[in-house]
C-alpha cells in the first residue's frame, strides 16, 4: 500500500479507491490503520476499504506508528503557541480488540519513532531524533529502560524481525546496528531486486480476408523460449500408468457384489509379476567419456606396457574427438561435460585420475560437499599475486580455525607440489562450510539454494574476497599489500538532485559487477554495440539514483551517487552478472572479451582466466569449469600463452580461441580475473625462508593438558632441516558411513565412500640420541558428528576427542595440520607404513623424494601383494604389535625400526635375497603372524626366523629411548582383522 499526493491509494495494484484525507502512515492489524496528516487514525475494512472507525491520536500529525498483537502505538506532534508543531513527549496506545484508548506511555524526550517487538506482544521501542531509546511495556508503563545511541541526528529506526537487533540511520546516511554480537544474525549480501518487465503494447494489425498473411508477421526470438526449461528445472516423475492389454479388455467379465461392481479377467501371463516396460527414453548427447577401469584391475594385466599404452591412447582419442568449433548445446564437447568418480571396494584410491589429466597441473576432486568452488580456487591459484598473498599469510603464526586465507595457502602449496596428481580441497571446504555467514548467504550446497550455479559462484567470489580481507586485517594492521593487490581505491560522491549538496565518502571495493545499459535500435545504429572496455568502465564508475536524506534540505530527496576511481589494484576480479538476452549476445560475439585491457596510469592488464557455467545437456546437471592461461603463473616467461581447461579433475590444454569462445546455450562466463602485466611470472617463494616454526617447539593444547609420551623439539639442537628423518603415523575416525546402491542383480556400487576425519597424529624423531622419541602426539578435536570411532583400529574411545571429558592434549585440526605442513616445507623426510592413504586423508601432498614407505621397501612387484606392518614386525623385529588396538606411536616406531633393518640389508647387499625369503615365509604363514602363541613357541619361531633374517647383516642398532617392544606404548596387541573402513592390508 502507498499514499500519494493525489489523495488516493492502491492495494496490491488490483483495486483503487479515492479517499477524503491525506494518508501519511499505514499499518495492518485486523484493520488497515491509516494515519492522516491531521493526527487521526482511520480504521479501514480490508474487503470494502471503507472507514469503520476513527481515533484522534495527536493534535497536529502522526510521525510514526506501529501495530502488532491487537495494539496500535503512535508518535506524533501537537501545536505550539509560538512556532511550528513539535513532537509529543509521549506515545499513545490504542487497543484494537476493545476499540478504546489506553493510558499513554511517557517518554523522556520528543518521541519520534516507535517499533513493536515481534516476539513479545506488549513490548516496544521508542526513540527520539537525539538518539535516546526507551524500551517500553504497554502493560507496565512505569517500567523505564533507557539507552543512548552515539548519534547526532536519528532519521529512522527499524527493529529486526528476530528482535535481536535495532538499526537506525543518521544524517550522514550511515546505518548503525545496536544489539548483542553473539545473538545478531543478518544477511550481508542481499539478493538482487527483481523488477517486473515493462508491458509492451502490441501493434494493431487489420486482418481481413483480402489482407495477405505476411502483414501479420512472425515473432523474432532473440532469447530462449520459456518452454525450453533449463536442466536444473526438470525433475523425474513416475511413469505413466501402463495401458491395459487388449486380451484382458476383450475377456473382462462384470462381477457384482453387495457394495460395488468390478471387472475381472484371467491373467494372460505375458510378463512377470510387478514387471513394467521402460517408458522413458533418456536421450544421449553424443559420445560420452567412458570412465576408465580401476587401477586394481589394470594391475592384474599380464602386459602392463600394452595396457598403459592403450589406456593413454584411449583417453587422448576420446578427448581429441570432441568437436570444438561451432559447438551447440546438443554438441557440447566431451571435455566440458560432467566428470564423475567411480568407487571400487578399495575406495577412491583405486580410481585412475591420470586417465583424465596428462598435464603437470593438478585438478581437484568432486566427491566433497561444496566442491562447486573448485574452478574459482583454480583461478585464484593461477593468479600469481593472490597465490603469493595466501602463501605468505600461511607461513605466519596465524592459528585461526576459520581463516580462509591460510587454508587457501595450504591448498595452493599442495597443488604446486602435486605436479599433476589429483588433489582435494577437503580442509578448505570444511572451513568454508563451518563459517556461519556462508550458510546465511546461501552459499552451501546442503542448503539447496534457489539460485543458479553462476549466481552462487559470483556470490561466493564476493564472499571469499571479503573473508580474505578480514583474515588479513585481523592478523596485520598494515593493509597496504592487500589494498594494492585487490582493492579498487574509489570515492563515492553523493549529491542531492534538489539542492546540489554533495558529500564525499570512501568507497573501496574488491569486486566489480558488470552493468549492461539497455540499448535502443537508434543507439545501435549511431554508436554500435559497446565494447568490453566500455562496459567495464561504466560499471566501475557507474552513477545511480536513490532516495535518501539530505542534510541541507532536511528531508528525503533524490540522491545521485557517482563513484570516482583513484587507483586500480594489480588484480581485477569481475562478475559478469549476465541477466538479459542482450548481454548474452554481447558475449557470444567472437573476440568480444579481450585478452588485454589498458588502464590509464596503471598500465596494461592481461586476462588470467575465467570461470564458466556449462549446461551440458537436457539430462545433465549444470556445472562450472575454469579456463586459465597458466603461462602467467610460470616462473619463466614462455613464447606463447598456455590455456588450460580445469573441469574438476579433468585437465586439458586448449587453444586461446576455444577458451574465449562462448555460447549462450551452453557456455556462459561467470567470473573473470585480470592481472597487471608487469606482475606476470612473479611467483614468490620467499615465504619458505620466513616460516614461523615456533609451533614445533612448544606444546599447544586447547584443554590445558600436557601431551603424553611426547616432548617438543629443542630449537637449538633439534631444529628440522632438509633431509631430517621423522617417523609418522596417524589414526582416523569415521564421520560419515559410505553410501551404497544395490542394483537389481544384487551388485553393490559405492555412491560415496566413507568420510574419515583425522583424530590422532604422532611424529617421532628419526635420528639423533633420542631417536624414536615422539615430539608430536596430538589428539584432534572434531566438531562433526562421529559415527564410528573405529576403536579396534584407532585405539580411540568416545570422549577422547571431546574437550570436556578427554584426558589427552587436544588441538584443533589446523594446529595439527600446520605442524605437518611446517615439517614438509622444512624439508623433512617422512618414514611410515602405507603413508599415501594417510596423507590423502590428512589432505596434504608430500613429494616422493620426502617419503620413505616401508610398504614399498619390502615389496616385490611381481608378487602383487604388499605386506602388513604387523607381519613385518613379527617376522623381522620379533615383536607382536597391534594385538588389541592400533597405537600411532607404536606403529610409527615400528616403521622406523623396519627402515633401519632395510638399511642393514642394503649395506650387506642382500636386499633381493631377503625379500624373496620374506615372501616365502609369508606364504608359509598366510602373510599373518600366528595367533595366541606360548612363550616357547614364540622363542622357537624367533630363533628359526631370526637366524635366517639376520644372516649377512649387522645387528640392529639401539634406537634409543622408548625403543623397546613394550616401552612407552600400550600393551602388546594380537593379530586382528583389517579395518574395512580405512585400513588396507598394509597396516
Short mmCIF file of N, CA and C in Angstrom, two decimals, residues 580-701:
data_model
loop_
_atom_site.label_atom_id
_atom_site.label_comp_id
_atom_site.label_asym_id
_atom_site.label_seq_id
_atom_site.Cartn_x
_atom_site.Cartn_y
_atom_site.Cartn_z
N UNK A 580 20.35 -10.79 -18.88
CA UNK A 580 19.47 -10.48 -20.01
C UNK A 580 20.00 -11.15 -21.27
N UNK A 581 19.10 -11.30 -22.23
CA UNK A 581 19.49 -11.91 -23.51
C UNK A 581 20.41 -11.00 -24.29
N UNK A 582 20.21 -9.67 -24.19
CA UNK A 582 21.07 -8.73 -24.92
C UNK A 582 22.51 -8.82 -24.43
N UNK A 583 22.69 -8.96 -23.09
CA UNK A 583 24.05 -9.09 -22.56
C UNK A 583 24.68 -10.40 -23.03
N UNK A 584 23.91 -11.48 -23.07
CA UNK A 584 24.45 -12.76 -23.53
C UNK A 584 24.87 -12.68 -25.00
N UNK A 585 24.15 -11.89 -25.78
CA UNK A 585 24.51 -11.74 -27.19
C UNK A 585 25.86 -11.04 -27.34
N UNK A 586 26.17 -10.11 -26.44
CA UNK A 586 27.47 -9.46 -26.49
C UNK A 586 28.59 -10.48 -26.30
N UNK A 587 28.43 -11.37 -25.31
CA UNK A 587 29.47 -12.36 -25.04
C UNK A 587 29.57 -13.40 -26.15
N UNK A 588 28.48 -13.62 -26.87
CA UNK A 588 28.51 -14.60 -27.95
C UNK A 588 29.26 -14.09 -29.18
N UNK A 589 29.52 -12.77 -29.23
CA UNK A 589 30.26 -12.22 -30.37
C UNK A 589 31.72 -12.69 -30.32
N UNK A 590 32.29 -13.06 -31.44
CA UNK A 590 33.70 -13.53 -31.44
C UNK A 590 34.64 -12.45 -30.95
N UNK A 591 35.55 -12.82 -30.05
CA UNK A 591 36.62 -11.98 -29.53
C UNK A 591 36.09 -10.71 -28.87
N UNK A 592 34.86 -10.78 -28.30
CA UNK A 592 34.36 -9.61 -27.57
C UNK A 592 35.12 -9.44 -26.26
N UNK A 593 35.52 -10.56 -25.64
CA UNK A 593 36.32 -10.48 -24.42
C UNK A 593 37.79 -10.34 -24.80
N UNK A 594 38.43 -9.20 -24.51
CA UNK A 594 39.83 -9.01 -24.89
C UNK A 594 40.76 -9.73 -23.93
N UNK A 595 41.89 -10.16 -24.44
CA UNK A 595 42.88 -10.80 -23.58
C UNK A 595 43.70 -9.76 -22.83
N UNK A 596 43.70 -8.51 -23.33
CA UNK A 596 44.40 -7.43 -22.66
C UNK A 596 43.53 -6.19 -22.68
N UNK A 597 43.58 -5.43 -21.57
CA UNK A 597 42.88 -4.15 -21.49
C UNK A 597 43.85 -3.12 -20.93
N UNK A 598 43.69 -1.89 -21.34
CA UNK A 598 44.56 -0.82 -20.88
C UNK A 598 43.86 0.06 -19.88
N UNK A 599 44.54 0.38 -18.79
CA UNK A 599 44.02 1.27 -17.76
C UNK A 599 44.96 2.46 -17.65
N UNK A 600 44.40 3.66 -17.77
CA UNK A 600 45.21 4.87 -17.71
C UNK A 600 45.95 4.91 -16.38
N UNK A 601 47.21 5.29 -16.42
CA UNK A 601 48.12 5.43 -15.29
C UNK A 601 48.65 4.07 -14.83
N UNK A 602 47.74 3.08 -14.63
CA UNK A 602 48.18 1.80 -14.07
C UNK A 602 48.96 0.98 -15.09
N UNK A 603 48.48 0.90 -16.32
CA UNK A 603 49.16 0.11 -17.32
C UNK A 603 48.24 -0.90 -17.98
N UNK A 604 48.84 -1.97 -18.53
CA UNK A 604 48.11 -2.99 -19.27
C UNK A 604 47.81 -4.16 -18.36
N UNK A 605 46.57 -4.64 -18.44
CA UNK A 605 46.13 -5.81 -17.69
C UNK A 605 45.87 -6.95 -18.66
N UNK A 606 46.28 -8.16 -18.27
CA UNK A 606 46.06 -9.32 -19.12
C UNK A 606 45.15 -10.31 -18.41
N UNK A 607 44.38 -11.02 -19.21
CA UNK A 607 43.39 -11.96 -18.69
C UNK A 607 44.09 -13.21 -18.17
N UNK A 608 43.90 -13.49 -16.87
CA UNK A 608 44.46 -14.69 -16.27
C UNK A 608 43.58 -15.90 -16.57
N UNK A 609 42.28 -15.70 -16.44
CA UNK A 609 41.37 -16.81 -16.69
C UNK A 609 39.95 -16.44 -16.32
N UNK A 610 39.09 -17.42 -16.36
CA UNK A 610 37.67 -17.19 -16.09
C UNK A 610 37.02 -18.47 -15.58
N UNK A 611 35.88 -18.29 -14.94
CA UNK A 611 35.02 -19.40 -14.53
C UNK A 611 33.77 -19.35 -15.41
N UNK A 612 33.41 -20.48 -16.00
CA UNK A 612 32.28 -20.54 -16.93
C UNK A 612 31.26 -21.55 -16.43
N UNK A 613 30.00 -21.24 -16.70
CA UNK A 613 28.88 -22.13 -16.37
C UNK A 613 28.58 -22.98 -17.60
N UNK A 614 28.59 -24.29 -17.42
CA UNK A 614 28.40 -25.23 -18.53
C UNK A 614 27.08 -25.96 -18.33
N UNK A 615 26.21 -25.85 -19.33
CA UNK A 615 24.95 -26.60 -19.35
C UNK A 615 25.11 -27.70 -20.38
N UNK A 616 25.51 -28.89 -19.89
CA UNK A 616 25.93 -29.96 -20.79
C UNK A 616 24.81 -30.52 -21.63
N UNK A 617 23.63 -30.59 -21.10
CA UNK A 617 22.56 -31.21 -21.85
C UNK A 617 21.28 -31.25 -21.06
N UNK A 618 20.28 -31.79 -21.68
CA UNK A 618 18.94 -31.77 -21.09
C UNK A 618 18.84 -32.65 -19.86
N UNK A 619 19.62 -33.73 -19.80
CA UNK A 619 19.52 -34.66 -18.68
C UNK A 619 20.78 -34.63 -17.82
N UNK A 620 21.54 -33.56 -17.88
CA UNK A 620 22.73 -33.44 -17.07
C UNK A 620 22.67 -32.15 -16.28
N UNK A 621 23.23 -32.18 -15.08
CA UNK A 621 23.23 -31.01 -14.25
C UNK A 621 24.22 -29.97 -14.76
N UNK A 622 23.87 -28.71 -14.54
CA UNK A 622 24.80 -27.65 -14.86
C UNK A 622 25.99 -27.71 -13.90
N UNK A 623 27.18 -27.37 -14.40
CA UNK A 623 28.37 -27.38 -13.56
C UNK A 623 29.31 -26.28 -14.02
N UNK A 624 30.37 -26.06 -13.25
CA UNK A 624 31.31 -24.97 -13.51
C UNK A 624 32.66 -25.53 -13.91
N UNK A 625 33.34 -24.80 -14.79
CA UNK A 625 34.72 -25.11 -15.17
C UNK A 625 35.51 -23.82 -15.15
N UNK A 626 36.81 -23.93 -15.17
CA UNK A 626 37.66 -22.75 -15.28
C UNK A 626 38.59 -22.90 -16.47
N UNK A 627 38.83 -21.81 -17.15
CA UNK A 627 39.76 -21.74 -18.27
C UNK A 627 40.83 -20.73 -17.90
N UNK A 628 42.09 -21.20 -17.83
CA UNK A 628 43.16 -20.41 -17.24
C UNK A 628 44.36 -20.40 -18.18
N UNK A 629 44.97 -19.22 -18.30
CA UNK A 629 46.24 -19.09 -19.01
C UNK A 629 47.36 -19.33 -18.01
N UNK A 630 47.83 -20.58 -17.92
CA UNK A 630 48.79 -20.95 -16.89
C UNK A 630 50.17 -20.36 -17.14
N UNK A 631 50.41 -19.83 -18.35
CA UNK A 631 51.73 -19.26 -18.64
C UNK A 631 52.02 -18.05 -17.76
N UNK A 632 50.98 -17.34 -17.31
CA UNK A 632 51.18 -16.14 -16.49
C UNK A 632 51.76 -16.51 -15.12
N UNK A 633 51.46 -17.70 -14.63
CA UNK A 633 51.93 -18.12 -13.31
C UNK A 633 53.21 -18.93 -13.35
N UNK A 634 53.80 -19.08 -14.53
CA UNK A 634 55.08 -19.78 -14.62
C UNK A 634 56.21 -18.84 -14.18
N UNK A 635 57.26 -19.44 -13.60
CA UNK A 635 58.38 -18.62 -13.14
C UNK A 635 59.15 -18.00 -14.29
N UNK A 636 59.23 -18.71 -15.39
CA UNK A 636 59.95 -18.21 -16.56
C UNK A 636 58.97 -17.89 -17.68
N UNK A 637 59.17 -16.79 -18.39
CA UNK A 637 58.25 -16.43 -19.49
C UNK A 637 58.28 -17.49 -20.59
N UNK A 638 57.15 -17.66 -21.24
CA UNK A 638 57.02 -18.60 -22.36
C UNK A 638 56.71 -17.81 -23.63
N UNK A 639 56.97 -18.44 -24.75
CA UNK A 639 56.75 -17.75 -26.02
C UNK A 639 55.26 -17.56 -26.31
N UNK A 640 54.44 -18.55 -25.96
CA UNK A 640 53.02 -18.49 -26.27
C UNK A 640 52.21 -18.67 -24.98
N UNK A 641 50.97 -18.22 -25.07
CA UNK A 641 50.04 -18.45 -23.98
C UNK A 641 49.71 -19.94 -23.91
N UNK A 642 49.42 -20.40 -22.70
CA UNK A 642 49.09 -21.81 -22.48
C UNK A 642 47.75 -21.88 -21.75
N UNK A 643 46.68 -21.93 -22.53
CA UNK A 643 45.34 -22.00 -21.95
C UNK A 643 45.01 -23.45 -21.62
N UNK A 644 44.47 -23.66 -20.43
CA UNK A 644 44.10 -24.99 -19.98
C UNK A 644 42.67 -24.96 -19.45
N UNK A 645 41.97 -26.07 -19.69
CA UNK A 645 40.64 -26.27 -19.14
C UNK A 645 40.76 -27.10 -17.86
N UNK A 646 40.15 -26.58 -16.78
CA UNK A 646 40.10 -27.30 -15.50
C UNK A 646 38.64 -27.65 -15.22
N UNK A 647 38.27 -28.87 -15.60
CA UNK A 647 36.93 -29.40 -15.34
C UNK A 647 37.04 -30.36 -14.17
N UNK A 648 37.15 -29.80 -12.97
CA UNK A 648 37.42 -30.56 -11.76
C UNK A 648 38.72 -31.33 -11.92
N UNK A 649 38.71 -32.67 -11.94
CA UNK A 649 39.96 -33.41 -12.07
C UNK A 649 40.33 -33.70 -13.52
N UNK A 650 39.53 -33.23 -14.48
CA UNK A 650 39.89 -33.34 -15.89
C UNK A 650 40.61 -32.05 -16.28
N UNK A 651 41.85 -32.17 -16.72
CA UNK A 651 42.66 -31.01 -17.12
C UNK A 651 43.17 -31.26 -18.52
N UNK A 652 42.97 -30.26 -19.38
CA UNK A 652 43.40 -30.43 -20.76
C UNK A 652 43.81 -29.10 -21.36
N UNK A 653 44.81 -29.10 -22.19
CA UNK A 653 45.25 -27.89 -22.87
C UNK A 653 44.30 -27.57 -24.01
N UNK A 654 43.92 -26.29 -24.14
CA UNK A 654 43.02 -25.85 -25.19
C UNK A 654 43.64 -24.62 -25.86
N UNK A 655 43.07 -24.25 -26.97
CA UNK A 655 43.55 -23.08 -27.69
C UNK A 655 42.95 -21.81 -27.10
N UNK A 656 43.57 -20.69 -27.41
CA UNK A 656 43.04 -19.41 -26.93
C UNK A 656 41.67 -19.13 -27.52
N UNK A 657 41.49 -19.49 -28.79
CA UNK A 657 40.19 -19.26 -29.43
C UNK A 657 39.09 -20.07 -28.76
N UNK A 658 39.40 -21.30 -28.38
CA UNK A 658 38.40 -22.13 -27.70
C UNK A 658 38.11 -21.60 -26.30
N UNK A 659 39.14 -21.14 -25.61
CA UNK A 659 38.95 -20.66 -24.24
C UNK A 659 38.07 -19.41 -24.20
N UNK A 660 38.19 -18.53 -25.19
CA UNK A 660 37.49 -17.25 -25.17
C UNK A 660 36.26 -17.25 -26.07
N UNK A 661 35.79 -18.44 -26.49
CA UNK A 661 34.57 -18.52 -27.27
C UNK A 661 33.43 -18.95 -26.34
N UNK A 662 32.30 -18.23 -26.44
CA UNK A 662 31.17 -18.50 -25.57
C UNK A 662 29.92 -18.73 -26.41
N UNK A 663 29.00 -19.47 -25.82
CA UNK A 663 27.71 -19.76 -26.46
C UNK A 663 26.64 -19.65 -25.40
N UNK A 664 25.66 -18.81 -25.64
CA UNK A 664 24.63 -18.58 -24.63
C UNK A 664 23.83 -19.84 -24.33
N UNK A 665 23.88 -20.83 -25.21
CA UNK A 665 23.08 -22.04 -24.99
C UNK A 665 23.73 -23.01 -24.01
N UNK A 666 25.10 -22.99 -23.91
CA UNK A 666 25.72 -23.98 -23.03
C UNK A 666 26.98 -23.50 -22.32
N UNK A 667 27.61 -22.43 -22.77
CA UNK A 667 28.86 -21.97 -22.14
C UNK A 667 28.76 -20.47 -21.90
N UNK A 668 28.66 -20.08 -20.62
CA UNK A 668 28.45 -18.68 -20.25
C UNK A 668 29.48 -18.31 -19.19
N UNK A 669 30.22 -17.20 -19.35
CA UNK A 669 31.21 -16.81 -18.34
C UNK A 669 30.52 -16.29 -17.08
N UNK A 670 31.15 -16.50 -15.94
CA UNK A 670 30.60 -16.05 -14.66
C UNK A 670 31.55 -15.12 -13.92
N UNK A 671 32.84 -15.47 -13.85
CA UNK A 671 33.83 -14.68 -13.11
C UNK A 671 35.08 -14.54 -13.98
N UNK A 672 35.64 -13.33 -14.00
CA UNK A 672 36.87 -13.05 -14.74
C UNK A 672 37.95 -12.58 -13.78
N UNK A 673 39.22 -12.81 -14.16
CA UNK A 673 40.36 -12.33 -13.37
C UNK A 673 41.39 -11.73 -14.31
N UNK A 674 41.67 -10.44 -14.13
CA UNK A 674 42.73 -9.75 -14.86
C UNK A 674 43.84 -9.40 -13.88
N UNK A 675 45.07 -9.44 -14.35
CA UNK A 675 46.22 -9.04 -13.53
C UNK A 675 47.11 -8.13 -14.34
N UNK A 676 47.71 -7.14 -13.68
CA UNK A 676 48.58 -6.21 -14.37
C UNK A 676 49.74 -6.97 -15.00
N UNK A 677 50.08 -6.59 -16.21
CA UNK A 677 51.04 -7.36 -17.00
C UNK A 677 52.43 -7.37 -16.36
N UNK A 678 52.79 -6.30 -15.67
CA UNK A 678 54.12 -6.24 -15.06
C UNK A 678 54.28 -7.24 -13.92
N UNK A 679 53.17 -7.79 -13.40
CA UNK A 679 53.24 -8.77 -12.31
C UNK A 679 53.24 -10.20 -12.80
N UNK A 680 53.28 -10.42 -14.10
CA UNK A 680 53.31 -11.78 -14.63
C UNK A 680 54.61 -12.47 -14.22
N UNK A 681 54.51 -13.76 -13.96
CA UNK A 681 55.65 -14.62 -13.60
C UNK A 681 56.27 -14.23 -12.26
N UNK A 682 55.56 -13.44 -11.45
CA UNK A 682 56.10 -13.07 -10.13
C UNK A 682 55.68 -14.11 -9.10
N UNK A 683 56.21 -15.30 -9.25
CA UNK A 683 55.93 -16.40 -8.32
C UNK A 683 56.94 -16.28 -7.17
N UNK A 684 56.46 -15.81 -6.03
CA UNK A 684 57.32 -15.52 -4.89
C UNK A 684 57.31 -16.70 -3.91
N UNK A 685 58.46 -17.37 -3.79
CA UNK A 685 58.59 -18.47 -2.85
C UNK A 685 59.47 -18.10 -1.65
N UNK A 686 59.61 -16.81 -1.40
CA UNK A 686 60.43 -16.38 -0.27
C UNK A 686 59.78 -16.74 1.07
N UNK A 687 58.48 -17.09 1.05
CA UNK A 687 57.81 -17.46 2.31
C UNK A 687 58.43 -18.71 2.93
N UNK A 688 59.08 -19.54 2.11
CA UNK A 688 59.70 -20.74 2.65
C UNK A 688 60.88 -20.41 3.57
N UNK A 689 61.49 -19.23 3.36
CA UNK A 689 62.62 -18.82 4.20
C UNK A 689 62.17 -18.07 5.45
N UNK A 690 60.89 -17.77 5.56
CA UNK A 690 60.41 -17.00 6.71
C UNK A 690 59.28 -17.73 7.44
N UNK A 691 59.33 -19.05 7.45
CA UNK A 691 58.30 -19.83 8.13
C UNK A 691 58.36 -19.59 9.63
N UNK A 692 57.23 -19.38 10.24
CA UNK A 692 57.14 -19.26 11.69
C UNK A 692 57.02 -20.67 12.28
N UNK A 693 58.13 -21.18 12.83
CA UNK A 693 58.20 -22.57 13.28
C UNK A 693 58.05 -22.72 14.79
N UNK A 694 57.64 -21.67 15.49
CA UNK A 694 57.54 -21.75 16.95
C UNK A 694 56.55 -22.82 17.41
N UNK A 695 55.61 -23.18 16.52
CA UNK A 695 54.61 -24.18 16.88
C UNK A 695 55.25 -25.54 17.14
N UNK A 696 56.43 -25.79 16.53
CA UNK A 696 57.09 -27.09 16.69
C UNK A 696 57.84 -27.19 18.01
N UNK A 697 58.10 -26.06 18.63
CA UNK A 697 58.94 -26.07 19.83
C UNK A 697 58.14 -25.83 21.12
N UNK A 698 56.84 -25.82 21.02
CA UNK A 698 56.01 -25.62 22.20
C UNK A 698 54.83 -26.60 22.16
N UNK A 699 54.46 -27.08 23.33
CA UNK A 699 53.27 -27.92 23.43
C UNK A 699 52.04 -27.03 23.49
N UNK A 700 51.10 -27.26 22.59
CA UNK A 700 49.89 -26.42 22.47
C UNK A 700 48.69 -27.31 22.72
N UNK A 701 47.81 -26.89 23.63
CA UNK A 701 46.63 -27.68 23.96
C UNK A 701 45.47 -26.75 24.24
#
